[in-house]
Coordinates of C-alpha atoms in Angstrom, one line a residue:
M1 CA 0.0 -0.2 -0.1
T2 CA 1.1 3.4 -1.0
G3 CA -0.1 6.6 -0.2
P4 CA -3.7 6.8 1.4
V5 CA -5.7 3.2 1.7
N6 CA -9.2 3.4 0.7
V7 CA -11.5 2.4 3.2
A8 CA -15.4 1.9 3.2
L9 CA -17.6 0.9 6.0
I10 CA -20.6 -1.3 6.5
G11 CA -23.2 -0.7 9.3
A12 CA -23.8 3.0 9.8
G13 CA -25.5 2.9 12.8
V14 CA -24.4 4.8 15.8
I15 CA -20.7 3.5 16.5
S16 CA -20.1 4.8 12.5
D17 CA -20.0 8.4 13.7
T18 CA -16.9 8.1 15.9
Y19 CA -15.3 5.9 13.4
L20 CA -16.0 8.3 10.7
Q21 CA -14.7 11.5 12.5
N22 CA -11.5 9.7 13.3
L23 CA -11.2 7.8 10.0
T24 CA -11.4 10.8 8.0
S25 CA -8.8 12.9 10.2
F26 CA -6.0 10.8 9.2
P27 CA -4.3 11.5 6.2
D28 CA -3.0 7.5 5.5
I29 CA -7.0 6.9 5.0
R30 CA -9.1 8.0 2.5
V31 CA -13.0 7.1 3.5
V32 CA -14.5 5.9 0.0
A33 CA -17.8 4.6 0.4
V34 CA -20.8 3.9 3.5
G35 CA -22.9 0.9 3.4
D36 CA -26.2 -0.5 5.2
L37 CA -29.2 -1.9 4.8
L38 CA -30.8 0.9 5.4
V39 CA -29.6 2.9 1.9
D40 CA -30.5 6.4 2.9
R41 CA -28.7 6.0 6.5
A42 CA -25.5 5.3 4.5
R43 CA -26.3 8.0 2.3
A44 CA -27.0 10.7 5.5
Q45 CA -23.6 9.2 7.4
A46 CA -21.7 9.9 3.9
E47 CA -23.1 13.2 3.1
K48 CA -22.2 13.8 6.5
Y49 CA -19.0 13.5 6.4
G50 CA -17.9 14.2 2.7
V51 CA -17.4 10.4 1.7
P52 CA -18.2 9.9 -2.2
A53 CA -20.1 7.3 -2.3
W54 CA -22.7 5.2 -0.3
G55 CA -25.2 2.1 -0.7
T56 CA -25.5 -1.4 0.5
A57 CA -23.7 -3.8 1.7
D58 CA -23.1 -5.2 -1.5
D59 CA -22.6 -2.0 -3.0
V60 CA -19.6 -1.9 -1.1
L61 CA -18.3 -4.9 -1.4
S62 CA -18.6 -5.2 -5.1
N63 CA -16.7 -1.5 -5.5
P64 CA -13.1 -2.5 -6.7
D65 CA -11.6 1.0 -5.1
V66 CA -12.2 -0.2 -1.6
E67 CA -9.2 -2.0 -0.1
V68 CA -10.1 -2.2 3.5
V69 CA -13.8 -2.8 4.6
V70 CA -14.7 -1.6 8.4
N71 CA -17.3 -4.2 9.9
L72 CA -19.9 -1.9 12.0
T73 CA -22.9 -3.9 11.5
I74 CA -24.7 -5.8 14.7
P75 CA -22.7 -8.6 16.0
S76 CA -24.9 -11.9 14.6
A77 CA -23.7 -10.4 10.9
H78 CA -20.1 -9.7 11.8
V79 CA -18.8 -13.3 10.7
E80 CA -21.0 -13.0 7.5
I81 CA -20.1 -9.4 6.5
S82 CA -16.4 -10.1 7.1
S83 CA -16.5 -13.8 5.5
R84 CA -17.9 -11.8 2.3
A85 CA -15.1 -9.4 2.3
V86 CA -12.4 -11.3 2.9
Q87 CA -14.0 -13.4 -0.6
A88 CA -13.6 -10.3 -2.4
G89 CA -10.2 -10.0 -1.5
K90 CA -10.6 -7.1 0.6
H91 CA -8.7 -6.3 4.4
V92 CA -11.4 -6.2 7.3
W93 CA -11.3 -4.9 11.0
T94 CA -14.6 -5.8 12.6
E95 CA -16.3 -4.3 15.5
K96 CA -16.2 -6.4 18.7
P97 CA -17.0 -9.2 19.0
L98 CA -15.0 -11.0 16.2
G99 CA -17.8 -13.4 16.2
L100 CA -20.4 -15.5 18.1
D101 CA -19.0 -19.0 17.8
R102 CA -15.5 -20.8 17.3
E103 CA -16.1 -22.5 14.1
S104 CA -17.5 -20.0 12.1
T105 CA -14.8 -17.4 13.3
R106 CA -12.1 -19.8 13.1
Q107 CA -12.8 -20.2 9.4
L108 CA -13.0 -16.4 8.6
L109 CA -9.1 -16.6 9.8
Q110 CA -8.8 -19.6 7.8
Y111 CA -10.2 -17.7 4.8
A112 CA -8.1 -14.5 5.5
E113 CA -5.0 -16.4 5.6
A114 CA -5.8 -18.4 2.6
A115 CA -6.8 -15.0 0.6
G116 CA -3.6 -13.3 2.0
V117 CA -5.7 -10.5 3.5
R118 CA -5.8 -9.3 6.8
V119 CA -8.5 -9.1 9.7
G120 CA -8.3 -7.1 12.6
S121 CA -10.7 -7.2 15.3
A122 CA -12.0 -4.2 18.0
P123 CA -11.4 -3.4 20.8
D124 CA -8.4 -0.7 19.9
T125 CA -8.8 1.3 23.4
I126 CA -6.1 -0.9 24.3
L127 CA -3.8 1.1 21.6
G128 CA -4.9 4.3 23.2
P129 CA -1.8 6.2 25.1
G130 CA -3.7 5.5 28.3
F131 CA -3.6 2.0 28.5
Q132 CA 0.0 1.9 26.4
T133 CA 1.4 4.5 29.0
A134 CA 0.3 1.9 31.8
K135 CA 1.6 -0.9 29.4
R136 CA 5.2 0.5 29.6
A137 CA 5.0 1.2 32.8
I138 CA 4.3 -2.4 33.5
A139 CA 7.1 -3.8 31.4
E140 CA 9.6 -1.1 33.1
G141 CA 9.0 -3.0 36.3
V142 CA 7.4 -0.1 38.5
I143 CA 5.2 -2.8 40.2
G144 CA 7.8 -5.8 40.1
T145 CA 6.6 -9.1 38.7
P146 CA 2.6 -8.8 37.8
L147 CA 0.5 -11.5 39.8
F148 CA -2.6 -10.8 39.7
A149 CA -5.7 -8.5 38.4
Q150 CA -9.0 -7.4 39.4
T151 CA -11.7 -5.7 36.8
S152 CA -15.2 -4.6 37.0
F153 CA -17.8 -3.1 34.8
Q154 CA -21.3 -2.7 36.3
T155 CA -24.3 -0.7 35.4
Q156 CA -27.6 -0.6 35.5
G157 CA -28.2 -1.9 31.6
P158 CA -27.7 0.3 27.9
D159 CA -31.7 -0.5 28.2
L160 CA -31.7 2.7 30.0
W161 CA -30.0 4.5 26.8
H162 CA -30.2 2.5 24.3
P163 CA -32.9 3.1 21.6
S164 CA -33.1 -1.0 20.2
P165 CA -31.4 -2.6 23.6
A166 CA -32.7 -6.0 22.6
F167 CA -29.9 -7.2 21.1
L168 CA -27.0 -6.6 23.6
F169 CA -29.1 -9.0 25.8
A170 CA -29.8 -11.3 23.2
R171 CA -28.1 -14.6 22.9
G172 CA -24.0 -14.0 22.3
A173 CA -24.4 -10.7 24.1
G174 CA -25.1 -9.7 27.6
P175 CA -22.0 -8.0 29.0
L176 CA -19.9 -10.7 28.8
L177 CA -20.0 -10.4 24.8
D178 CA -20.5 -6.7 24.9
M179 CA -18.2 -5.2 27.4
G180 CA -15.9 -8.3 28.3
P181 CA -13.9 -7.9 24.6
Y182 CA -12.4 -4.5 26.8
Y183 CA -11.7 -6.2 29.9
F184 CA -10.3 -9.4 28.4
S185 CA -8.4 -8.0 25.5
A186 CA -6.3 -5.4 28.2
L187 CA -5.6 -8.5 30.2
V188 CA -4.2 -10.6 27.3
S189 CA -2.3 -7.5 26.3
L190 CA -0.8 -7.7 29.6
F191 CA -0.3 -11.2 30.8
G192 CA -0.4 -13.2 27.4
T193 CA -2.5 -16.9 26.7
I194 CA -5.2 -17.4 28.6
D195 CA -5.3 -21.3 30.3
R196 CA -8.5 -21.4 31.7
V197 CA -11.8 -19.9 32.8
A198 CA -14.5 -20.5 35.5
A199 CA -17.3 -18.5 35.5
V200 CA -21.0 -18.2 37.2
G201 CA -24.0 -16.0 35.9
S202 CA -27.4 -15.0 36.4
K203 CA -30.3 -12.9 34.9
A204 CA -32.3 -10.0 37.5
A205 CA -35.0 -10.4 35.6
E206 CA -36.3 -12.9 32.2
D207 CA -37.7 -9.0 30.4
R208 CA -36.8 -6.1 30.2
R209 CA -38.1 -2.5 29.2
V210 CA -36.6 -0.2 26.6
H211 CA -36.6 3.2 28.3
T212 CA -36.0 6.0 25.4
G213 CA -36.6 6.5 21.7
P214 CA -39.9 5.5 20.1
D215 CA -40.4 2.1 21.2
A216 CA -40.0 3.2 25.3
G217 CA -42.2 1.0 26.9
T218 CA -41.8 -2.0 24.8
L219 CA -40.6 -5.3 26.9
F220 CA -37.9 -7.6 25.1
P221 CA -36.9 -11.0 26.3
V222 CA -33.4 -11.3 28.0
E223 CA -31.7 -14.4 26.9
A224 CA -28.1 -13.7 27.7
P225 CA -27.1 -14.0 31.5
S226 CA -27.2 -10.6 32.9
T227 CA -24.0 -10.4 35.4
M228 CA -21.0 -12.7 34.9
Q229 CA -18.5 -13.2 37.3
V230 CA -15.3 -15.1 35.6
L231 CA -11.8 -16.2 37.1
T232 CA -9.1 -16.4 34.5
A233 CA -6.0 -18.4 34.8
F234 CA -3.0 -17.0 32.6
E235 CA -0.5 -19.8 30.9
A236 CA 2.0 -17.2 32.5
G237 CA 0.9 -18.0 36.2
Q238 CA -1.3 -14.7 36.5
H239 CA -5.1 -15.0 37.2
A240 CA -7.5 -12.7 37.5
Q241 CA -11.3 -12.1 38.4
S242 CA -14.0 -10.2 36.5
T243 CA -17.4 -8.9 37.3
L244 CA -19.3 -7.7 34.1
S245 CA -23.2 -6.6 35.0
F246 CA -26.2 -5.3 33.3
D247 CA -28.0 -5.4 36.7
S248 CA -26.1 -2.9 39.2
A249 CA -27.4 -0.1 41.0
L250 CA -23.9 1.0 41.5
E251 CA -22.2 2.3 38.5
R252 CA -19.0 1.5 38.1
H253 CA -17.2 1.5 35.2
G254 CA -13.0 0.8 33.7
V255 CA -12.1 -0.7 36.9
V256 CA -8.9 -2.6 36.2
E257 CA -6.1 -2.7 38.7
I258 CA -2.4 -4.8 38.4
H259 CA -1.1 -6.2 41.4
G260 CA 2.3 -7.0 41.2
T261 CA 5.2 -8.1 44.2
E262 CA 6.1 -4.7 44.0
G263 CA 3.2 -2.3 44.1
S264 CA -0.3 -2.3 42.7
L265 CA -1.3 -0.2 39.6
V266 CA -4.6 1.1 38.4
I267 CA -5.1 1.8 34.7
P268 CA -7.6 3.2 32.2
D269 CA -10.9 2.2 31.4
P270 CA -10.2 -0.6 28.7
N271 CA -13.5 1.2 27.1
M272 CA -11.6 4.1 26.8
F273 CA -8.3 6.0 24.8
E274 CA -6.8 7.9 27.4
G275 CA -7.5 7.7 31.4
R276 CA -5.7 7.5 34.6
S277 CA -2.7 5.6 35.8
A278 CA -0.9 5.5 38.9
Y279 CA 0.6 2.8 41.3
V280 CA 1.3 2.8 45.2
K281 CA 3.9 0.8 46.7
P282 CA 4.1 -1.4 49.9
L283 CA 3.7 0.2 53.1
G284 CA 5.9 -2.5 54.8
M285 CA 5.2 -3.6 58.0
L286 CA 1.7 -2.5 59.5
R287 CA 0.9 -2.0 63.5
D288 CA -2.7 -2.0 64.7
G289 CA -4.3 0.9 64.5
M290 CA -1.9 2.1 61.9
S291 CA -3.3 4.2 59.0
T292 CA -3.2 2.4 55.5
D293 CA -3.1 5.6 53.8
Q294 CA -0.8 5.1 50.5
P295 CA 0.4 7.8 48.4
W296 CA -0.7 7.4 44.7
I297 CA 2.2 8.0 42.4
E298 CA 0.9 9.3 39.4
L299 CA 2.0 8.3 35.5
E300 CA 2.3 10.6 32.9
Q301 CA 0.5 9.4 29.8
T302 CA 2.7 9.6 26.8
G303 CA 1.0 9.7 23.1
V304 CA -1.4 11.3 20.7
V305 CA -4.9 10.8 21.8
T306 CA -7.6 9.4 18.7
G307 CA -10.5 6.9 19.3
R308 CA -12.3 4.4 17.4
G309 CA -10.3 3.8 13.9
L310 CA -6.7 3.7 15.6
G311 CA -6.8 0.0 14.9
V312 CA -7.4 0.5 11.4
L313 CA -5.0 2.8 10.9
D314 CA -2.5 0.8 12.4
M315 CA -3.6 -2.5 10.4
V316 CA -3.1 -0.4 7.4
R317 CA 0.5 0.6 8.3
A318 CA 1.0 -2.7 9.2
I319 CA 0.9 -3.9 6.0
A320 CA 2.5 -1.4 4.4
E321 CA 5.7 -2.3 6.7
D322 CA 5.0 -5.7 6.4
R323 CA 4.6 -6.1 10.1
P324 CA 1.9 -7.6 12.1
H325 CA -0.7 -5.3 13.5
R326 CA -1.5 -5.1 17.0
A327 CA -5.2 -5.5 17.5
S328 CA -5.1 -8.9 15.2
G329 CA -8.0 -11.5 14.7
A330 CA -6.0 -13.8 16.7
L331 CA -6.2 -11.7 19.7
G332 CA -9.7 -11.4 18.8
F333 CA -10.4 -15.0 18.9
H334 CA -8.4 -15.7 21.7
V335 CA -10.8 -13.4 23.4
L336 CA -13.9 -15.0 22.1
D337 CA -12.5 -18.3 22.9
A338 CA -11.8 -17.1 26.1
L339 CA -15.4 -15.6 26.5
L340 CA -17.4 -18.5 25.0
G341 CA -15.5 -20.8 27.8
A342 CA -17.0 -18.4 30.4
E343 CA -20.4 -19.2 28.8
E344 CA -19.4 -22.9 29.1
S345 CA -18.2 -22.8 32.7
A346 CA -21.4 -20.8 34.0
A347 CA -23.5 -23.4 32.2
S348 CA -21.4 -26.5 33.4
G349 CA -20.2 -25.6 37.2
E350 CA -16.6 -26.7 35.8
F351 CA -13.3 -24.8 34.8
V352 CA -12.9 -24.5 30.8
R353 CA -9.8 -25.1 29.3
I354 CA -8.8 -22.4 26.6
E355 CA -7.2 -24.2 23.7
S356 CA -6.3 -21.3 21.6
S357 CA -3.2 -19.0 22.3
A358 CA -2.6 -15.4 22.1
L359 CA 0.3 -13.8 19.8
V360 CA 2.2 -11.4 21.8
V361 CA 0.8 -7.6 21.3
E362 CA 3.7 -5.7 20.8
P363 CA 3.6 -2.3 22.6
M364 CA 2.5 1.1 20.3
P365 CA 5.7 3.2 19.6
A366 CA 5.6 6.4 22.2
D367 CA 6.0 8.7 19.3
F368 CA 3.1 6.8 17.2
D369 CA 1.1 9.9 15.4
P370 CA -2.0 9.4 13.7
F371 CA -2.2 12.4 12.3
A372 CA 1.3 12.4 10.4
A373 CA 1.2 11.1 6.8
T374 CA 3.5 7.8 6.5
L375 CA 2.6 5.9 3.5

């Protein structure tokens, strides 16, 4: 690839705004088309961001100018659209999760390898300067050897704000597959391959109500567990406990704590591209009644802040530079494999071994500049 790479979006829903805002600002990318089941919606987004073409998914996939397809469809359509793009000879970046089952998702990656094209998968938040600052600090040993992690995402549920929330509670979704990819991608990026998982899950109710938009008041079924707690063991020896809930009165987002032999580090919300990183050191010996207040040592965030689409940019630059891209299909598959294992564990009451493995996720260069043309 030389010069700006031609990128098209399939899926013009809510998330397309942030992708279009960012992708149209990167000099290494040229957005050439937007496709959607609702052509009028595709047209509106294309006109809003100065994109020259719009139409259906078929229009995008048959467009010979399109080199990379950004798949922003609903999760149940991810594998179908991504596979069609790969078979059309186009590289693919897909929103999370990569797929909803192991067989079809593994086949997608096999199709891509045979076709000589790349597959990248959200989340790309782990490439942002917030997470990367924390990752570099861990690599530099500020907390010694990492031992264990705690993560938490707790909310009352997206049915309070999303005008069409049913798909977020359907099979293959729930907080585990909707929000889990952010937290588990972060943990895998830090600790490497997951060895096994155990989980329990529950539903607060069998039906929920839409609270906003034209369908407000409508009931819909809750198919997936709306709360999951997962215990994860990594091949390198670390372990993590994760809570993911759409049933919590207490709103608690983005809790990620990494505890090591020489300190504990809090890192930014893995659903964000920036945020606070800080660590504490051990107090030493404690006496009865001694205060356990510990001073936080703040880390200065390093890097240019952007947003969703950063993974697309890293992928197109990686293709041009003939190197692996970071938010890869292999990473997305391993995270999906672990999350499906958690579902299976919650159903069986037993630990589930994870058969796939994760590639090492290389850190982003501290001087990575998405707004400087390199192609």
